[in-house]
mmCIF file of C-alpha atoms in Angstrom:
data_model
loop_
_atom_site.group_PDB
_atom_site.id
_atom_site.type_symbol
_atom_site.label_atom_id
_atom_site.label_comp_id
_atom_site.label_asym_id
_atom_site.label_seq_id
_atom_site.Cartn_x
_atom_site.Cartn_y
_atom_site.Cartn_z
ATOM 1 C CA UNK D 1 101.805 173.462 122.767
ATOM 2 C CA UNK D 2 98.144 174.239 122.548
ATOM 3 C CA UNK D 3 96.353 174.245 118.743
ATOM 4 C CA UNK D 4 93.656 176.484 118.382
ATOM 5 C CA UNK D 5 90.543 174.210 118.137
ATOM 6 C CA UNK D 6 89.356 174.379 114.337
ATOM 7 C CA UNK D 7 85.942 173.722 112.601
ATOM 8 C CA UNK D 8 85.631 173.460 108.773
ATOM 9 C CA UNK D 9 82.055 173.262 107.408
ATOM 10 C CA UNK D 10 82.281 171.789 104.163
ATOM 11 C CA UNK D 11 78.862 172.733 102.474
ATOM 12 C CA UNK D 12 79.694 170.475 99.584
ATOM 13 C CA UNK D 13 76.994 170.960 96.228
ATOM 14 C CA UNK D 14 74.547 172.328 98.460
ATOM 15 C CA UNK D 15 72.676 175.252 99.086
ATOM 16 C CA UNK D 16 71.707 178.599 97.256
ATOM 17 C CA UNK D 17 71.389 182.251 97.813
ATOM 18 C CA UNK D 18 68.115 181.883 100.041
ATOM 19 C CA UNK D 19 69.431 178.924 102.464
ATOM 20 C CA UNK D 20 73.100 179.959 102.427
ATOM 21 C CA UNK D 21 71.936 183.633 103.188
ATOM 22 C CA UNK D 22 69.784 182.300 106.070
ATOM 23 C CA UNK D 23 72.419 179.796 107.273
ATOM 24 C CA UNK D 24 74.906 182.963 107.379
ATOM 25 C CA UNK D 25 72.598 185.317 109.098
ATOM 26 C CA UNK D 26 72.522 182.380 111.774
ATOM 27 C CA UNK D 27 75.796 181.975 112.206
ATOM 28 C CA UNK D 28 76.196 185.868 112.407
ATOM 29 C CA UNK D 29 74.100 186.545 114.989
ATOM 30 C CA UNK D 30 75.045 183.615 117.140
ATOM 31 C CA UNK D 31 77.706 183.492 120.483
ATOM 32 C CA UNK D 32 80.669 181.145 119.238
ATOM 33 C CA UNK D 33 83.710 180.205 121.138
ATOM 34 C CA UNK D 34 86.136 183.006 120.479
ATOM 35 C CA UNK D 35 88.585 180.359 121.052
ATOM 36 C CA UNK D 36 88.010 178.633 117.829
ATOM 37 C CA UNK D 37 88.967 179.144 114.215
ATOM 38 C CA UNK D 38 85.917 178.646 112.165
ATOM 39 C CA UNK D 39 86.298 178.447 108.317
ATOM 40 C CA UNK D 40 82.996 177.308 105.668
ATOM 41 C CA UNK D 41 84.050 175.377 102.315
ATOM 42 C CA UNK D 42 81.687 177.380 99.969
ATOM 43 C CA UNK D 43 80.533 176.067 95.956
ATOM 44 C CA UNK D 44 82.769 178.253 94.179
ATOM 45 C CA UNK D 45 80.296 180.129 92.528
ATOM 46 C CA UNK D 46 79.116 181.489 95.701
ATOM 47 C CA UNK D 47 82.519 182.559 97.189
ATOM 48 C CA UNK D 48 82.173 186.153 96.511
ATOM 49 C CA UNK D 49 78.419 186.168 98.432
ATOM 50 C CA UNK D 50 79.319 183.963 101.226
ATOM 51 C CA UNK D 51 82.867 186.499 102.064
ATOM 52 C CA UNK D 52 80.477 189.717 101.281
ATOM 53 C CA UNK D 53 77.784 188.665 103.661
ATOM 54 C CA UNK D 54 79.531 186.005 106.352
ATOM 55 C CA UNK D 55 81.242 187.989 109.039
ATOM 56 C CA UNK D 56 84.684 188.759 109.082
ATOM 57 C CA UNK D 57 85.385 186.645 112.258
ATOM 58 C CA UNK D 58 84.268 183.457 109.844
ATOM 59 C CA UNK D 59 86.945 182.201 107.274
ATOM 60 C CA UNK D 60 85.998 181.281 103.885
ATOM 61 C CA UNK D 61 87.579 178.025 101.897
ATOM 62 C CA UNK D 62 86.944 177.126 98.915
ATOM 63 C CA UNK D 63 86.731 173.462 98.280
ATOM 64 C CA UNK D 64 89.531 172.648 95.387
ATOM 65 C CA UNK D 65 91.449 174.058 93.153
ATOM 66 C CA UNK D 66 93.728 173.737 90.207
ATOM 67 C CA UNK D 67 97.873 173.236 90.305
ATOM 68 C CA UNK D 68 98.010 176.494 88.378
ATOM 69 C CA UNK D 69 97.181 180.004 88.572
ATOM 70 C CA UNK D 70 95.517 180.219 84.798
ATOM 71 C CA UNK D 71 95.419 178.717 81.055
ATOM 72 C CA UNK D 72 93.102 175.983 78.986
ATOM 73 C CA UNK D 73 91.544 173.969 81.838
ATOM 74 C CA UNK D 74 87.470 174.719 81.430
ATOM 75 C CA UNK D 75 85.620 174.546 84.954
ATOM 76 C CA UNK D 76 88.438 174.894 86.879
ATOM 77 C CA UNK D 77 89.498 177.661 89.773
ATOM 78 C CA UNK D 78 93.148 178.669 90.818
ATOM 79 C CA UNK D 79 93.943 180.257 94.194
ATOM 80 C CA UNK D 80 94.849 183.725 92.891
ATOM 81 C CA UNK D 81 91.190 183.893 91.475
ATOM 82 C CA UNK D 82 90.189 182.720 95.272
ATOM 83 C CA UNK D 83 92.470 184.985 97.060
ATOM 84 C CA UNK D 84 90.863 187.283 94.435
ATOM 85 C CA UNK D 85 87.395 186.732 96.411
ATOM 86 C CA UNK D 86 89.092 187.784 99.280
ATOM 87 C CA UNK D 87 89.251 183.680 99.714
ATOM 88 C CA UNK D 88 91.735 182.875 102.073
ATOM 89 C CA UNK D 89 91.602 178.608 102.421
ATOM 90 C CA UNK D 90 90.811 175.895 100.477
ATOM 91 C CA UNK D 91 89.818 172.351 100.825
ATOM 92 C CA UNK D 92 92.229 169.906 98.901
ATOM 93 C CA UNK D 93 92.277 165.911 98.685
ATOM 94 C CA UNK D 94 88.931 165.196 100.011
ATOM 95 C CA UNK D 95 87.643 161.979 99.792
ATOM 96 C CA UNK D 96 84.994 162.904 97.561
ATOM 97 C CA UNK D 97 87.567 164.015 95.109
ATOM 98 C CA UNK D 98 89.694 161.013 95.192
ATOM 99 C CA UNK D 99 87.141 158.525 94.908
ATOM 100 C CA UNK D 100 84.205 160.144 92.508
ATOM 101 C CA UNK D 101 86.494 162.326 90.447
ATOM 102 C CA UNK D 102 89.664 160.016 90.306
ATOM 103 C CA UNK D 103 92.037 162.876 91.815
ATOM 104 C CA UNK D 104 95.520 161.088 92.307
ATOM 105 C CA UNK D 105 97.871 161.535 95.330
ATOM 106 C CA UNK D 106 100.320 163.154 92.809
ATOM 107 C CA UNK D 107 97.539 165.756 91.820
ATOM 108 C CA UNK D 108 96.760 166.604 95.164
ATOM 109 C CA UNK D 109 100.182 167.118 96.340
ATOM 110 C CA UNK D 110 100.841 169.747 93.666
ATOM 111 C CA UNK D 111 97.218 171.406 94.153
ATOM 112 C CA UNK D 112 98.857 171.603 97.934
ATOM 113 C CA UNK D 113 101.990 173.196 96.862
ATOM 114 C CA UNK D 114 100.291 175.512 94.174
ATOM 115 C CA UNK D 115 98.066 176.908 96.610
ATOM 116 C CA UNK D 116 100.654 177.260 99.592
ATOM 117 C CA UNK D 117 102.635 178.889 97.145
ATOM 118 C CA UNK D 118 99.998 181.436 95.794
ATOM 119 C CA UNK D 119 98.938 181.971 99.556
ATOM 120 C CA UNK D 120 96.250 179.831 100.373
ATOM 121 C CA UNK D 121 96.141 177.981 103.558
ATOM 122 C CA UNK D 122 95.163 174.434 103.382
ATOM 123 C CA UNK D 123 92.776 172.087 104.526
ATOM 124 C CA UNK D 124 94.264 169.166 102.951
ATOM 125 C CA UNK D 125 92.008 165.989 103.237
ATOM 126 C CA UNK D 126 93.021 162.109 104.212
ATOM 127 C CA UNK D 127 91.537 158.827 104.852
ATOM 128 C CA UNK D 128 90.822 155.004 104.535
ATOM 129 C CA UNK D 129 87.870 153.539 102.872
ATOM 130 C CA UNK D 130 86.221 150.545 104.722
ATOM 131 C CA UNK D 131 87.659 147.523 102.975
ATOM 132 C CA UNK D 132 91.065 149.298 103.943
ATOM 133 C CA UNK D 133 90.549 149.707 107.580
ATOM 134 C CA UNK D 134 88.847 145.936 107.809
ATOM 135 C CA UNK D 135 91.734 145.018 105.809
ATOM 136 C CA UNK D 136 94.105 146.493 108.587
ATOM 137 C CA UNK D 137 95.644 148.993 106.472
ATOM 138 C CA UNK D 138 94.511 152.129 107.790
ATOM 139 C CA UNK D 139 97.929 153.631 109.072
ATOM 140 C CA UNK D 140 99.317 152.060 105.512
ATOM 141 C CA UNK D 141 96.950 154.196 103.406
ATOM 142 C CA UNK D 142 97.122 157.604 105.632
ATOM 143 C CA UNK D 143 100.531 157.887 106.621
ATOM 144 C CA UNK D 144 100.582 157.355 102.267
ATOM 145 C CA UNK D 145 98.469 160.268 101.980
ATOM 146 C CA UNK D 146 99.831 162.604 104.170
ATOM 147 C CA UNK D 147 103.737 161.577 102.893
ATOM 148 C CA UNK D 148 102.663 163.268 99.656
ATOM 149 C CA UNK D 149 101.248 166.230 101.166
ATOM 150 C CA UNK D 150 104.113 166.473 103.492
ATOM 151 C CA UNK D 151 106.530 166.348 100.910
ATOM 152 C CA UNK D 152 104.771 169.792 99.304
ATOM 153 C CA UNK D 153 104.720 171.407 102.191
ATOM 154 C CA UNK D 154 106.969 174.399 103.301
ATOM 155 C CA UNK D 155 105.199 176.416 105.360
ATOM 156 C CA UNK D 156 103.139 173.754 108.445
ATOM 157 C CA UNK D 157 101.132 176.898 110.225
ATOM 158 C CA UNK D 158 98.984 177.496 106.429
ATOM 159 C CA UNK D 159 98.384 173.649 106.943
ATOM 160 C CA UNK D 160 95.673 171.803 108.280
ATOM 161 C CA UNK D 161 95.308 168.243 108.488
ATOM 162 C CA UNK D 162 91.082 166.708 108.025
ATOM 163 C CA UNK D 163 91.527 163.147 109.415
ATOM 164 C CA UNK D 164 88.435 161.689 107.564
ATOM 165 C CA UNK D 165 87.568 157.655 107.264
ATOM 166 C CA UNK D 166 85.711 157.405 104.165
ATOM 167 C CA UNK D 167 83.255 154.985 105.620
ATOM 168 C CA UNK D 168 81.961 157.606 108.236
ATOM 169 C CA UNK D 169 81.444 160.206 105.824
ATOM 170 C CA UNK D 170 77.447 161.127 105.091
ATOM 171 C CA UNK D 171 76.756 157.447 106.271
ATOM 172 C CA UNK D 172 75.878 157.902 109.543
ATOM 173 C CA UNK D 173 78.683 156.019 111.228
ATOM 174 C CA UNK D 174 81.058 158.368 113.071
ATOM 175 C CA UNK D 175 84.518 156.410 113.874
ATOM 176 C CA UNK D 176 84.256 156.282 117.782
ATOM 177 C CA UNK D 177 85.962 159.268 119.901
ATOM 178 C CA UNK D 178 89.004 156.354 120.536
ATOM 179 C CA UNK D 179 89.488 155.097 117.049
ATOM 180 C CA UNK D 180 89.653 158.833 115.840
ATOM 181 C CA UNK D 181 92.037 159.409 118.437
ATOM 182 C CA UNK D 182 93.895 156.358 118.038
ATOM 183 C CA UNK D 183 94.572 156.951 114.304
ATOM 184 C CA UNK D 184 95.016 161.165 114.992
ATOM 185 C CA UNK D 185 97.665 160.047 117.820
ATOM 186 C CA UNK D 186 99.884 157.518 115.093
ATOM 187 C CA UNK D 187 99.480 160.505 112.294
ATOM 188 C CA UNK D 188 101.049 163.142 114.853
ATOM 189 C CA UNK D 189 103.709 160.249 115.646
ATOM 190 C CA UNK D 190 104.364 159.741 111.616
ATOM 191 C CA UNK D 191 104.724 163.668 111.401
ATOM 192 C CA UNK D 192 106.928 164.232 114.469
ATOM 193 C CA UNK D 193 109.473 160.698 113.028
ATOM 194 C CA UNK D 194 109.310 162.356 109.161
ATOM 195 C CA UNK D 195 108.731 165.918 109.632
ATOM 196 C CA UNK D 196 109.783 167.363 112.573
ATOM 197 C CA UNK D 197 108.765 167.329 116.571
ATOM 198 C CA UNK D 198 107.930 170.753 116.210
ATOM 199 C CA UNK D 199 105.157 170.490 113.180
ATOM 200 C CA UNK D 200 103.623 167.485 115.487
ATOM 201 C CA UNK D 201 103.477 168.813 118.031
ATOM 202 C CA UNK D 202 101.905 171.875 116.268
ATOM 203 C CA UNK D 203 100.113 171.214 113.720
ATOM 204 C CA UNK D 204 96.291 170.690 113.619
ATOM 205 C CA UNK D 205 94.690 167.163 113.210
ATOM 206 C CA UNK D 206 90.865 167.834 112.541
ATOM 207 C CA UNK D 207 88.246 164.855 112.758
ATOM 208 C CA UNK D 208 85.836 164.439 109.649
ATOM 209 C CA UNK D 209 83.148 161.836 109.463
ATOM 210 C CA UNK D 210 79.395 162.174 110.625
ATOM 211 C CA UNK D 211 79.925 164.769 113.359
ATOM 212 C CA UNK D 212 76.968 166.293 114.741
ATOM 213 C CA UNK D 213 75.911 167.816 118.055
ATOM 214 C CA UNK D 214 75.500 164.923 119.180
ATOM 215 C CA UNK D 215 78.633 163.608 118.619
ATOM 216 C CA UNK D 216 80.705 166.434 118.772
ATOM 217 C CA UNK D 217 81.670 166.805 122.760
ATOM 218 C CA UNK D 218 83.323 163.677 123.253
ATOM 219 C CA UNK D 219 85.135 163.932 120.151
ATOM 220 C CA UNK D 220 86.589 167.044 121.037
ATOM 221 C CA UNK D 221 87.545 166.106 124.626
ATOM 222 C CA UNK D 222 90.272 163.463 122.856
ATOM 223 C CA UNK D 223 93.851 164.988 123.486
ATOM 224 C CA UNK D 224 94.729 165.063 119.339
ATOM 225 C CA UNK D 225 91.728 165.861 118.154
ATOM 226 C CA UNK D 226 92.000 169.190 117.624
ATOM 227 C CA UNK D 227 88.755 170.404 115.655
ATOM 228 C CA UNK D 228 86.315 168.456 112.723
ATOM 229 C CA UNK D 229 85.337 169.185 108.782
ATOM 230 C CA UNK D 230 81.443 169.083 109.195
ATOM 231 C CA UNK D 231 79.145 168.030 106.511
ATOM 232 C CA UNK D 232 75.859 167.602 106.479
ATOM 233 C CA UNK D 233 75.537 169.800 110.182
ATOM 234 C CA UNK D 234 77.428 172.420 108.620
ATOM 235 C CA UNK D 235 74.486 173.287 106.756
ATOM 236 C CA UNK D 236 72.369 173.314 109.330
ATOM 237 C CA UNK D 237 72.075 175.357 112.728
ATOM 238 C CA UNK D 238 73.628 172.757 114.688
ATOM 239 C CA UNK D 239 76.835 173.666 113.317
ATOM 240 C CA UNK D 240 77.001 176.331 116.614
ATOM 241 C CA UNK D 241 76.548 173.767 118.763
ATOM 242 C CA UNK D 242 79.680 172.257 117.064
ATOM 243 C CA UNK D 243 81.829 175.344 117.289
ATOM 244 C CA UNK D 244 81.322 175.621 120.891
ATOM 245 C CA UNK D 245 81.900 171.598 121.414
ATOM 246 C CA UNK D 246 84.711 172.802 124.124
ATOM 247 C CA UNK D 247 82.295 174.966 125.974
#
């Protein structure tokens, strides 16, 4: 089965009106594959101006939210206030949120379920930190990961899966084209032995980790790598060049 090739840009806490607005009008005017889903993880307080201004052929994400749809939780955001934005993803479980915030498997299991529920589609985040893989536990830790995001999921086509070792991400080290490929190729085998051959075989697998223009080609030539969650390039015009890696 073929996956449409997918690129998330996760802009992280970065940007404002001027360099978002710029970065947009870039990304507007530029030729990207037509072949490829792209989809930008916006701050949440910019999700309103980056769907008014980004064109419609761009998806919007935000980059978490909460396991319910309202009540006492200060600072937080539900996905019927992003569907509200006329918000259609969101970014759940990303490294960043496990391991500076604390976020808990548990937690981000029912943040996957909430939003799948409310309507969201998901770009829901997993990955080994380096004492873990040079432990030799990589496959231990994400097959982990993804069992608890499995297990709150209904619905596989809203699903996305962001393969992302912790060590590679904003550090400059990109996990070669064969280890991403080696651990993308054992997730799709967990998924097709505890989910079904049909979600492996369809669902997407998306590399995250240091990917530039640079790096991006020979990523995307590996069989299950089927697309990458950018950072840093995501914010910068290099993130067409990552679009149209398959070109």
């Amino acid at each position: 089965m073929s996956r449409k090739f997918f690129v998330g840009g996760n802009w992280k806490l970065n940007g404002d009106k001027k360099s978002l607005g710029e970065l947009m009008d870039t990304m507007n005017a530029a030729k990207v594959d037509p072949n490829v889903e792209v989809v930008c993880g916006a701050p949440s307080i910019y999700l309103d101006f980056v769907r008014s201004k980004l064109d419609a052929k761009f998806g919007v994400a935000a980059q978490n939210c909460y396991k319910v749809a309202k009540g006492a939780f200060t600072g937080e955001i539900s996905p019927v206030m992003i569907k509200d934005c006329g918000v259609n993803w969101v970014i759940l479980g990303h490294s960043e949120r496990r391991h500076v915030f604390g976020e808990s498997d548990e937690l981000i299991g029912q943040k996957t379920a909430h939003a799948l529920e409310s309507g969201l589609s998901v770009i829901a985040c997993i990955g080994e930190k380096l004492d873990e893989r040079e432990g030799g536990i990589t496959e231990k830790v994400v097959f982990a990961q993804t069992k608890v995001i499995a297990d709150n999921v209904k619905d596989w086509s809203k699903v996305v899966l962001a393969y992302e070792p912790v060590w590679a991400i904003g550090t400059g080290k990109t996990a070669s084209p064969q280890q991403a490929q080696e651990v993308h190729d054992k997730l799709r085998g967990w998924l097709k032995a505890n989910v079904s051959e049909a979600v492996a075989s369809s669902v997407r697998i998306i590399y995250g980790g240091s990917v530039t223009g640079a790096t991006c080609k020979e990523l995307a030539s590996q069989k299950d790598v089927d697309g990458f969650l950018v950072g840093g390039a995501s914010l910068k015009p290099e993130i067409i060049e990552i679009i149209n890696a398959k070109l």
